[in-house]
Backbone as a ProteinNet text record, in pm:
[ID]
protein_1_A
[PRIMARY]
MLDQLSPRPGSRHERKRKGRGVAAGQGRTCGRGQKGAGARSGFKSRPWYEGGQMPLARRLPKRGFHNLFRSEYQVVNLGELGRCPADAVIDAAVLAKAGLVSHADRRVKILGEGDAPGPLQLLVDAISAQAKAKLEAAGGRVELRPRRKAKASQAAAKS
[TERTIARY]
-3454.5	-3368.3	-3202.2	-3157.9	-3018.6	-2948.2	-3033.6	-2919	-2917	-3031	-2970.6	-2884.2	-2837.6	-2770.6	-2622.5	-2616.5	-2458.9	-2412.7	-2258.4	-2194.5	-2242.7	-2245.1	-2222.1	-2158.1	-2227.8	-2068.5	-1994.7	-1894.5	-1750.1	-1658.2	-1781.6	-1674.7	-1620.3	-1596	-1502	-1423	-1278.4	-1182	-1123.5	-1091.6	-973.8	-834.5	-799.2	-702.3	-565.4	-496	-371.5	-279.3	-251.2	-137.7	-23.5	78.4	192.1	273	395.9	488.1	472.5	394.5	364	385.8	515.1	575.2	592.5	639	665.5	538.7	480.8	352.5	228.2	225.8	112	117.5	210.4	218.3	273	238.5	356.2	438.8	543.4	621.8	789.6	848.5	967	1014.7	962.1	1041.3	848.7	728.9	607.1	619.8	652.2	603.4	680.1	782.8	885.6	980.5	1027.4	1156.6	1267.4	1379	1501	1584.8	1634.7	1668.5	1668.1	1734.9	1682.2	1586.4	1580.6	1539.9	1329.9	1279.2	1155.7	1156.6	1250.4	1258.3	1294.2	1329.8	1404.8	1214.8	1234.2	1101.2	1123.3	1023.2	1031.8	1039.2	1037	1050.1	915	899.5	791	838.2	773.1	795.6	724.1	798.1	739.2	642.1	508.6	399.6	511.4	560.2	629.7	776.3	836.3	907.5	849.8	983.1	993.6	1072.2	1109.9	1233.8	1337.2	1384.8	1535.8	1537.5	1396.7	1431.8	1425.6	1460.3	1417.6	1304.6	1277.5	1155.7	1081.3	925.9	874.2	896.3	967.6	961.7	1067.1	1165.3	1280.9	1279.6	1194.7	1142.7	1094.9	986.5	890	988.1	961.9	1063.2	1006.4	1117.9	1096.1	1097.1	1011.5	961.2	932.6	978.1	921.2	1063.9	995.2	1100.6	1052.9	1103	1038.8	1140.1	1061.3	1186	1151.4	1254.1	1277.6	1272.8	1288.9	1279.2	1176.3	1064.5	975.3	840.4	847.9	726.8	590.4	492.4	345.3	263.9	181.5	133	-42.2	-116.6	-254.5	-271.6	-393.2	-470.8	-602.1	-567.5	-721.8	-748.7	-869.2	-875.9	-920.7	-891.7	-939.6	-1134.9	-1155.8	-1296.5	-1368.2	-1252	-1294.6	-1303.7	-1221.2	-1195.2	-1341.5	-1436.9	-1553.1	-1597.1	-1547.2	-1621	-1529.7	-1420.7	-1368.8	-1355.3	-1388.4	-1403.5	-1366.9	-1381.7	-1376.1	-1273.7	-1239.9	-1186.3	-1044.4	-1015	-899.5	-836.7	-692.3	-565.7	-600	-633.8	-633.6	-502.2	-467.3	-347.1	-415.8	-331.6	-320.2	-423	-441.6	-500.5	-703.2	-698.2	-805.1	-877.8	-779.2	-870.2	-888.3	-824.4	-842	-985.9	-969.6	-1126.5	-1232.8	-1209.1	-1321.5	-1368.6	-1254	-1278	-1212.7	-1132.5	-1070.3	-942.6	-865	-741	-770.8	-706.6	-747.5	-620.7	-526.3	-399.4	-392.4	-373.6	-316	-175.6	-97.8	44	142.4	65.4	94.1	117.1	162.8	177.9	53.6	46.7	-111.2	-47.5	-86.7	-85.8	-229.8	-263.9	-336.5	-350.5	-472.3	-474.3	-555	-564.8	-647.6	-774	-845.6	-964.3	-1040.1	-1174.9	-1262.2	-1203.6	-1300.2	-1305.8	-1269.3	-1178	-1165.9	-1256.4	-1317.3	-1474.4	-1457.4	-1313.9	-1316	-1157.9	-1120.3	-1021.4	-937.4	-883.9	-833.9	-662.1	-694.5	-532.7	-479.3	-396.4	-351.3	-227.8	-214.9	-62	-28.1	-0.6	21.4	187.8	204.9	334.6	339.5	243.9	286.4	146.9	150	33.7	77.8	-18.7	20.7	-7.5	51.4	61.3	-92.5	-132.5	-296.8	-364.3	-344.8	-414.9	-380.7	-250.3	-226.2	-281	-229.2	-302.6	-454.2	-563.5	-652.1	-706.5	-648.4	-669.6	-608.7	-450.1	-453.8	-518	-592.1	-705	-836.8	-854.9	-929.5	-918.1	-826.6	-756.1	-693.9	-662.4	-643.3	-448.6	-454.4	-271.4	-223.6	-61.5	-67.2	64.3	117.5	225.6	297.4	359.9	450.9	520.3	473.3	523.2	671.3	740.6	940.1	921.1	998.9	1014.6	1053.6	983.4	978.8	1100.9	1170.1	1235.5	1151.3	1150.3	1069	1129.2	1061.6	1066.2	1211.2	1217.3	1345.8	1454.6	1449.5	1579.1	1651	1525.7	1541.8	1603.4	1582	1599.1	1785	1781.6	1946.4	2032.4	1974.7	2039.5	2067.2	2000.4	1996.8	2138.2	2163.2	2268.3	2391.3
-2703.6	-2705.3	-2683.5	-2581.8	-2554.9	-2692.2	-2690	-2833.3	-2948.6	-2948.4	-3070.7	-3078.2	-2953.8	-2942.3	-3008	-3067.4	-3159.6	-3124.5	-3119.5	-3097.3	-3234	-3236.2	-3349.6	-3446.6	-3560	-3680.6	-3625.1	-3681.9	-3665.9	-3542.7	-3409.7	-3269.3	-3229.2	-3314.7	-3290	-3416.1	-3386.4	-3477.6	-3459.2	-3547.7	-3609.4	-3519.7	-3473.8	-3422.2	-3508.8	-3517.4	-3645.6	-3598.2	-3723.1	-3682.7	-3721.3	-3673.7	-3685.7	-3719.7	-3774.3	-3782.9	-3867	-3966.2	-4050.4	-4192.7	-4185.1	-4354.3	-4398.6	-4467.6	-4509.9	-4605.5	-4676.6	-4771.1	-4673.6	-4555.6	-4442.3	-4381	-4426.1	-4340.2	-4251.4	-4159.4	-4012.6	-4008.4	-4074.8	-4108	-4020	-4043.6	-3981.2	-3853.9	-3887.2	-3751.9	-3662.1	-3719.9	-3705	-3610.7	-3669.7	-3609.8	-3504.8	-3449	-3283.6	-3378.5	-3522.2	-3533.4	-3556.9	-3541.5	-3582.8	-3470.9	-3372.7	-3259.5	-3151.7	-3049	-2919.8	-2842.1	-2702.6	-2606.2	-2632.7	-2730.1	-2778.1	-2872.5	-2935.2	-3018.1	-2913.7	-2829.5	-2765.4	-2724.4	-2685	-2619.6	-2452.6	-2398.2	-2262.2	-2219.8	-2298.3	-2297.8	-2244.8	-2120.5	-2069.9	-2039.5	-2106.8	-2071	-1952.5	-1924.3	-1789.4	-1860.1	-1787.5	-1836.9	-1841.2	-1802	-1815	-1854.2	-1941.5	-2035.4	-2159.9	-2201.1	-2317.4	-2452.7	-2450.4	-2559.8	-2533.4	-2440.6	-2407.1	-2439.4	-2466.8	-2484.3	-2345.3	-2311.9	-2189.3	-2140.8	-2005.1	-1955.6	-1937.6	-1927.7	-1910.6	-1784	-1673.1	-1511.7	-1506.6	-1628.6	-1654.3	-1736.8	-1835.5	-1943.8	-1887.1	-1798.5	-1696.6	-1621.3	-1640.3	-1566.7	-1388.2	-1320	-1177.6	-1128.9	-977	-959.7	-796	-745.5	-609.9	-507.2	-443.3	-290.9	-181.5	-165	-56.4	72	149.1	299.2	400.9	367.2	447.7	589	653.8	801.3	838.3	730.3	787.6	890.8	1004.6	1111.9	1053.3	1044.8	1032.1	1159.9	1161.9	1259.8	1242.6	1345	1336.4	1383.3	1332.3	1365.2	1426	1565.5	1634.6	1665.7	1652	1700.7	1839.9	1886	2059.5	2106.6	1954	1987.8	1990.5	1919.9	1938.3	2050.5	2122	2271.9	2318.5	2308.5	2397.1	2434	2319.4	2263.9	2359.4	2468.1	2536	2669.6	2755.4	2899.5	2991.5	3034.6	3099.3	3240	3317.7	3398.8	3383	3278.1	3207.4	3142	3184.1	3110.3	2960.8	2848.2	2692.2	2646.1	2615.5	2519.1	2402.6	2313.4	2175.4	2195.2	2285.7	2319.2	2340.5	2423.9	2455.2	2294.3	2231.2	2126	1989.1	2002.9	1949.3	1946.8	2098.6	2110.8	2114.2	2084.2	2105	1975.9	1855.5	1724.6	1671.2	1721.9	1666.2	1603.4	1614.8	1572.4	1524.5	1430	1397.3	1443.9	1504.1	1512.9	1660.4	1748.7	1884.4	1898.4	1824.9	1811	1734.3	1657.3	1592.7	1676.2	1632.9	1685.3	1655.1	1777.8	1779.9	1801.7	1733.1	1736.3	1745.7	1885.5	1887.5	1825.1	1747.9	1667.3	1795.1	1712.4	1806.7	1729.2	1655.1	1634.3	1709.4	1763.2	1892.1	1975.7	2071.4	2233.4	2317.9	2390.4	2479.9	2604.1	2573	2640.7	2809.5	2858.5	3006.8	3060.5	3184.4	3231.9	3200.1	3072.5	3042.1	3061.1	3092.2	3100.2	2966.2	2915.3	2748.3	2800.7	2767.1	2693.6	2561.9	2486.8	2301.5	2288.2	2151.1	2091.6	2057.1	2036.6	1985.5	2027.5	2002.7	2055.8	1989.8	1933.2	1889.7	1978.6	1968.2	2069.9	2108.1	1993.8	2045.1	2110.2	2048.6	2161.7	2275.6	2280	2431.7	2540.6	2443.2	2537.6	2569.9	2472.1	2521.5	2613.8	2595.9	2736.4	2826.3	2865.5	2991.8	3024.1	2936.4	3026.8	3043	3011.5	3071.1	3191.1	3253.8	3356.2	3315.1	3204.8	3165.3	3156.4	3171.8	3138.7	3050	2993.4	2884.7	2887	2869.2	2871.3	2747.6	2705.7	2610.4	2565.6	2521.9	2549.3	2478.8	2520.2	2444.8	2365	2279.8	2114.7	2132.7	2018.6	1979	1820	1806.7	1685.6	1620.4	1462.1	1343.7	1365.8	1262.7	1298.5	1204.1	1061.1	1031.8	1112.4	1148	1192.3	1351.2	1387.7	1512.7	1458.3	1346.4	1271.3	1237	1173	1153.3	1277.5	1432.3	1510.7	1577.1	1554.3	1601.8	1529.8	1393.6	1290	1316.4
2892.7	2744.4	2736.3	2740.8	2759.2	2816	2918.5	2985.2	2920.7	2828.6	2765.5	2605.5	2577.5	2435	2496.2	2348.7	2353.6	2181.3	2249.9	2080	2001.3	1883.8	1767.6	1770.8	1750.6	1737	1672.2	1712.3	1627	1594	1695.4	1619.9	1759.1	1887.4	2017.5	2015.9	1999	2048	2194.1	2243.6	2348.4	2302.3	2388.7	2405.9	2412.9	2281.8	2321.1	2430.9	2505	2655.9	2607.2	2590.5	2542.2	2642.8	2616.6	2719.5	2842.4	2830.3	2927.9	2901.9	2830.7	2795.5	2683.1	2597.2	2513.5	2434.4	2527.2	2506.9	2456.2	2548.7	2498.9	2347.4	2329.3	2113.9	2130.9	2258.7	2224.2	2315.5	2330.5	2438.1	2425.9	2499.1	2460.4	2400.9	2271.4	2211.6	2184	2221.3	2213.5	2063.6	1974.5	1863	1800.3	1889.5	1837.8	1746	1729.5	1655.4	1771.8	1721.1	1728.9	1825.7	1768.4	1767.6	1683.4	1725.8	1691.8	1755	1692.5	1778.1	1791.6	1706.3	1748.1	1837.5	1878.2	1974.8	2130.6	2125	2270.8	2309.6	2436.6	2508	2456.2	2458.8	2407.1	2263.5	2179.4	2015.9	1995.4	1935.9	1862.4	1738	1640.7	1463.6	1426.5	1339.9	1243.2	1150.9	1142.2	1075.9	944.4	842.4	698.6	737.1	842.4	823.6	769.1	686.9	627.4	635.1	801.6	784.2	748.7	679.8	637.7	447.3	421.2	277.7	228.4	90.5	25.7	41.5	105.3	117.7	-25.9	18.4	-117.5	-173.4	-96.2	-167.8	-253.9	-202.8	-269.4	-398.1	-390.8	-489.6	-636.7	-583.7	-691.7	-774.2	-928	-1005.9	-1010.9	-984.4	-1000.2	-1134.5	-1142.8	-1253	-1283.9	-1340.3	-1353.5	-1286.2	-1304.8	-1249.1	-1185.4	-1048.8	-995.6	-971.7	-1021.8	-1006.8	-923	-817.8	-712.6	-686.3	-836.3	-804.2	-867.6	-919.2	-1006.7	-897.7	-994	-927.2	-970.8	-864.8	-935.5	-905.1	-1004	-964.3	-988.7	-874.7	-882.5	-1019	-1118.3	-1252.1	-1231.3	-1298.2	-1291.2	-1423.4	-1492.3	-1616.9	-1639.8	-1715.1	-1757.5	-1756.2	-1807.1	-1763.2	-1617.1	-1554.4	-1380.1	-1340.1	-1411.3	-1318.2	-1262.6	-1355.5	-1347.3	-1216.7	-1104.4	-966.7	-882.5	-957.8	-847.6	-860.2	-731.7	-802.9	-920.4	-983	-1090.9	-1069.7	-969.5	-906	-838.2	-800.5	-690.8	-798.7	-717.4	-816.4	-761.1	-890.5	-861.7	-814.9	-679.4	-648.6	-614.7	-595.1	-501.8	-353.2	-306.8	-217.7	-207.4	-352.3	-426.9	-451.8	-518.7	-598.9	-444.5	-364.1	-264.3	-202.8	-178.3	-111.3	-233.8	-326.8	-456.9	-464.8	-407.4	-430.6	-537	-584.7	-729.1	-730.5	-550.4	-561.1	-365.4	-375.6	-225.6	-141.5	-128.3	-89.6	-162.6	-45.1	-60.4	-127.5	-28.9	-20.6	-135.1	-233.9	-333.4	-482.9	-551.7	-691.2	-806.5	-854.8	-930.9	-1092.5	-1177.5	-1339	-1375.8	-1455.8	-1548.9	-1685.8	-1735.6	-1831.9	-1938.9	-2067.4	-2176.4	-2203.4	-2138.5	-2148	-2091.8	-2246.1	-2196.6	-2237.8	-2190.6	-2225.9	-2099.5	-2130.3	-2010.2	-1959.9	-1876	-1807.9	-1827.9	-1827.7	-1827.3	-1809.4	-1760.5	-1771.8	-1650.2	-1625.2	-1523	-1465	-1322.7	-1297.4	-1231.7	-1292.3	-1196.7	-1199	-1074.6	-993.8	-953.8	-1063.9	-1023.4	-1085.8	-1046.3	-1076.2	-1215.8	-1287.2	-1443.6	-1525.7	-1707.3	-1741.5	-1851.9	-1944.2	-2062.7	-2207.7	-2267.9	-2386.2	-2448.5	-2460.7	-2474.8	-2366.1	-2266.1	-2157.9	-2150.2	-2178.5	-2188.8	-2271.9	-2396.2	-2517.8	-2501.3	-2455.1	-2430.2	-2340.4	-2233	-2115.1	-2174.8	-2256.7	-2304.7	-2379.4	-2485.9	-2591.9	-2508	-2362.9	-2293.6	-2217.5	-2241.6	-2200	-2027	-1974.8	-1860.1	-1893.5	-1714	-1757.9	-1631	-1673.3	-1607.9	-1533.8	-1401.1	-1347.2	-1298.5	-1293.3	-1278.6	-1144.7	-1032.7	-927.6	-918.2	-813.8	-849.9	-807.7	-886.2	-839.6	-704	-602.6	-484.3	-499.5	-385.9	-381.2	-319.9	-328.2	-269.4	-109.3	-77.9	101.9	145.1	7.2	94.9	36.6	-71.8	-91.3	-2.8	7.2	151.2	292	288.5	412.3	407.1	308.7	228.9	223.2	179.5	197.9	326.1	464.4	559.5	639	550.1	650.2	592
[MASK]
+++++++++++++++++++++++++++++++++++++++++++++++++++++++++++++++++++++++++++++++++++++++++++++++++++++++++++++++++++++++++++++++++++++++++++++++++++++++++++++++

């Protein structure tokens, strides 16, 4: 049975033999054109190369603004803090262990959605005014960590 299998008609093509004379149809320059890098042996074109025309990345319009100095925060709502231990000082490491943030070494900001679960002690990078008022009304206190420099600016300061 397996020895009788063959490819479907029209699915396989014979390889075109290049450089076998002008009469063969692909003689002389072998379909490579006259001169230039593509005509030389060893030429490899990069996938994004467009033959010298204006590249696509430069033809497309540029929009918007990207702030290099933006500081991004991991956001936690006040109502979610009930998943943390009540007796400990809640910082980024405790929040990461509780699964509320994904990275313990990145900045954390507390927002005011929900109610404070109790008199918590927070050590975070930022807190909204509403969250701070709710936390202090519940008998808790918040301490802001000293502002850390971004990694890019630390590398620039060393040099």
